[in-house]
Short mmCIF file of C-alpha atoms in Angstrom, two decimals:
data_model
loop_
_atom_site.label_atom_id
_atom_site.label_comp_id
_atom_site.label_asym_id
_atom_site.label_seq_id
_atom_site.Cartn_x
_atom_site.Cartn_y
_atom_site.Cartn_z
CA MET C 254 -0.18 -0.35 0.20
CA ARG C 255 3.16 2.29 1.12
CA ARG C 256 4.10 1.53 -2.37
CA ALA C 257 0.53 3.07 -3.98
CA ILE C 258 0.63 6.21 -2.35
CA ALA C 259 4.17 7.47 -2.15
CA PRO C 260 4.09 8.07 -6.26
CA ALA C 261 1.19 10.14 -5.77
CA VAL C 262 2.75 12.05 -2.82
CA ILE C 263 5.33 12.68 -4.40
CA ILE C 264 3.91 13.98 -7.49
CA TYR C 265 0.68 15.48 -5.72
CA ILE C 266 4.15 17.72 -4.13
CA LEU C 267 5.40 17.88 -7.17
CA PHE C 268 2.57 19.58 -8.72
CA GLU C 269 2.28 22.20 -6.00
CA ALA C 270 5.69 23.42 -6.00
CA ILE C 271 6.65 23.66 -9.42
CA ALA C 272 2.90 25.49 -10.01
CA VAL C 273 4.29 29.17 -10.47
CA THR C 274 1.40 31.48 -10.20
CA TRP C 275 0.83 34.70 -11.87
CA ALA C 276 -1.79 35.95 -10.51
CA ALA C 277 -1.54 38.95 -8.66
CA ASN C 278 -4.81 39.92 -7.52
CA GLY C 279 -8.22 38.22 -7.40
CA ASP C 280 -9.23 39.03 -10.11
CA ASP C 281 -6.61 38.15 -11.89
CA ILE C 282 -9.10 34.58 -12.85
CA LEU C 283 -12.14 37.19 -13.93
CA GLY C 284 -13.05 36.30 -17.93
CA PHE C 285 -13.75 33.20 -19.91
CA TRP C 286 -12.41 30.25 -19.88
CA ASN C 287 -11.87 26.77 -22.71
CA ASN C 288 -11.88 23.48 -20.68
CA GLU C 289 -9.09 21.03 -21.10
CA GLU C 290 -12.00 19.74 -23.56
CA ARG C 291 -12.43 22.41 -25.85
CA ASP C 292 -16.45 21.84 -25.73
CA GLY C 293 -17.34 24.63 -23.47
CA ILE C 294 -16.55 27.29 -21.98
CA ILE C 295 -16.99 29.16 -18.54
CA GLU C 296 -16.84 32.96 -17.46
CA ILE C 297 -15.21 33.26 -14.64
CA PHE C 298 -17.26 36.56 -12.32
CA LYS C 299 -17.43 37.93 -8.81
CA CYS C 300 -20.65 36.58 -7.05
CA GLY C 301 -20.44 38.78 -3.78
CA GLY C 302 -17.06 38.37 -2.49
CA LYS C 303 -16.19 35.03 -3.77
CA TYR C 304 -15.29 33.84 -7.94
CA CYS C 305 -17.79 32.07 -9.96
CA GLY C 306 -18.16 30.56 -12.85
CA ARG C 307 -21.09 29.28 -15.91
CA VAL C 308 -21.44 28.08 -18.86
CA VAL C 309 -21.79 30.59 -21.53
CA TRP C 310 -21.19 28.14 -24.60
CA ALA C 311 -21.20 24.91 -25.12
CA LYS C 312 -20.20 22.61 -29.07
CA GLU C 313 -23.05 20.90 -29.13
CA PRO C 314 -26.08 23.07 -26.71
CA THR C 315 -28.58 21.63 -28.90
CA TYR C 316 -29.99 17.53 -28.09
CA PRO C 317 -28.81 15.74 -31.70
CA PRO C 318 -31.43 14.87 -34.80
CA ASP C 319 -31.33 11.05 -33.24
CA ASP C 320 -32.01 12.36 -29.33
CA SER C 321 -33.96 8.82 -28.03
CA ALA C 322 -36.01 10.62 -25.54
CA GLY C 323 -36.96 12.40 -28.90
CA ARG C 324 -35.13 16.07 -28.34
CA ALA C 325 -33.79 16.76 -31.07
CA GLY C 326 -32.81 21.08 -30.71
CA GLN C 327 -33.93 21.21 -28.12
CA PRO C 328 -31.21 22.89 -25.55
CA ARG C 329 -29.21 20.21 -23.21
CA MET C 330 -30.64 20.84 -19.56
CA ASP C 331 -28.18 19.37 -16.78
CA ASP C 332 -29.68 16.18 -16.70
CA ASN C 333 -27.16 14.09 -14.87
CA ASN C 334 -27.81 16.03 -12.11
CA PRO C 335 -28.53 14.09 -8.63
CA ASP C 336 -31.29 16.00 -7.66
CA ALA C 337 -34.39 15.53 -10.50
CA ALA C 338 -35.93 19.35 -10.02
CA LEU C 339 -32.33 20.79 -11.60
CA ARG C 340 -32.68 18.46 -13.96
CA ASP C 341 -34.67 21.07 -16.50
CA ARG C 342 -31.76 23.20 -15.66
CA PRO C 343 -30.54 24.17 -19.64
CA VAL C 344 -26.49 23.53 -18.97
CA ILE C 345 -25.69 27.25 -21.09
CA GLY C 346 -25.81 29.47 -17.76
CA LEU C 347 -25.70 27.03 -15.40
CA GLN C 348 -23.01 28.06 -12.59
CA VAL C 349 -20.60 25.35 -12.39
CA VAL C 350 -17.37 27.11 -10.42
CA ASN C 351 -19.09 28.05 -6.67
CA ASP C 352 -17.92 30.48 -4.30
CA PHE C 353 -13.75 30.21 -4.44
CA ILE C 354 -11.42 32.73 -2.53
CA PHE C 355 -8.62 34.36 -3.60
CA ASP C 356 -6.19 32.99 -0.30
CA GLY C 357 -4.02 36.70 -1.49
CA GLU C 358 -1.15 34.19 -2.72
CA THR C 359 -0.95 31.10 -5.22
CA GLY C 360 -4.71 31.08 -5.65
CA TRP C 361 -8.90 30.30 -4.89
CA LYS C 362 -9.30 27.75 -2.55
CA GLY C 363 -12.58 26.87 -1.29
CA GLY C 364 -14.45 26.52 -4.19
CA THR C 365 -17.14 23.43 -5.25
CA VAL C 366 -17.18 22.05 -8.88
CA TYR C 367 -20.30 20.73 -10.60
CA ASP C 368 -19.42 18.39 -13.58
CA PRO C 369 -22.89 18.71 -15.96
CA LYS C 370 -21.88 15.76 -18.08
CA ASN C 371 -21.33 13.35 -14.75
CA GLY C 372 -23.87 15.25 -12.17
CA LYS C 373 -20.81 15.28 -9.44
CA THR C 374 -19.51 18.52 -7.42
CA TYR C 375 -16.21 18.48 -6.48
CA SER C 376 -14.61 20.55 -3.86
CA GLY C 377 -11.60 22.36 -6.04
CA ARG C 378 -8.63 24.52 -5.82
CA ILE C 379 -7.55 27.45 -8.97
CA VAL C 380 -3.76 28.13 -9.23
CA LEU C 381 -3.74 30.63 -12.34
CA ALA C 382 -0.48 28.61 -13.54
CA PHE C 383 0.06 31.04 -16.77
CA PRO C 384 -1.45 34.24 -17.20
CA ASP C 385 -3.81 32.92 -19.54
CA GLU C 386 -3.11 29.54 -18.03
CA LEU C 387 -5.65 27.84 -14.75
CA HIS C 388 -5.30 24.74 -13.16
CA LEU C 389 -8.00 23.78 -11.29
CA ARG C 390 -7.95 20.65 -9.41
CA GLY C 391 -11.46 18.56 -7.95
CA TYR C 392 -11.29 16.11 -4.93
CA VAL C 393 -13.64 14.29 -2.66
CA LEU C 394 -12.41 14.62 0.24
CA PHE C 395 -8.72 15.81 -0.52
CA SER C 396 -7.43 17.35 -2.26
CA LEU C 397 -3.71 14.89 -2.87
CA PHE C 398 -6.39 12.31 -4.55
CA GLY C 399 -8.60 14.35 -6.50
CA ARG C 400 -8.78 15.67 -10.72
CA THR C 401 -5.80 18.81 -11.69
CA THR C 402 -7.49 20.40 -15.74
CA THR C 403 -5.94 22.76 -17.51
CA TRP C 404 -8.06 25.42 -17.78
CA THR C 405 -7.15 28.18 -21.40
CA ARG C 406 -8.45 31.63 -21.51
CA VAL C 407 -10.55 32.77 -24.54
CA ASP C 408 -11.38 35.97 -25.86
CA PRO C 409 -15.32 36.24 -26.02
#
C-alpha cells in the first residue's frame, strides 16, 4: 500500500511546488475560459466577494437529431443532476464554479465545481499557472486524491 501512495504523494508535492502563480490579485481569473476538452467556455465572474463561473458556450448546445428522448434541437439540460428537480436547467447559463476565495498568495480555494457531464460536485482549488492558463483541481475529501484540469483563456 505504501508503494502505491508514495508516487501519488510525490506527484502532488511536485505539482504544488512547480505551479507558478501569476496572480497579482484575485481578479486575475475573471474572464472566459475554454475547458480542457474544448467543448465548453466558462465565464469566471465575481459573486459577492467570491468567484464563480457559468457555462456561456457549448460545442453541442442542443440535443442531436437522433436523441432517444425526442428532444432533437432543444437546448441541452442538466440531465445528470442527482436532484431530479434540477434536471430541467439548461446547461448554457448553468453555474458550475461556486464560491471560491482568493487566498492572497497562490490561488483560490474553498469553492466547489459542478460537472454537468456526470452530475457530481467536487471541492476545488484554482491556480493561475500562467496569465492564460488556469489549473483547476477537483477532489472529494482530500486534494491529493483528485484530478487537475487545465483551462485556457479565450476572448469572448
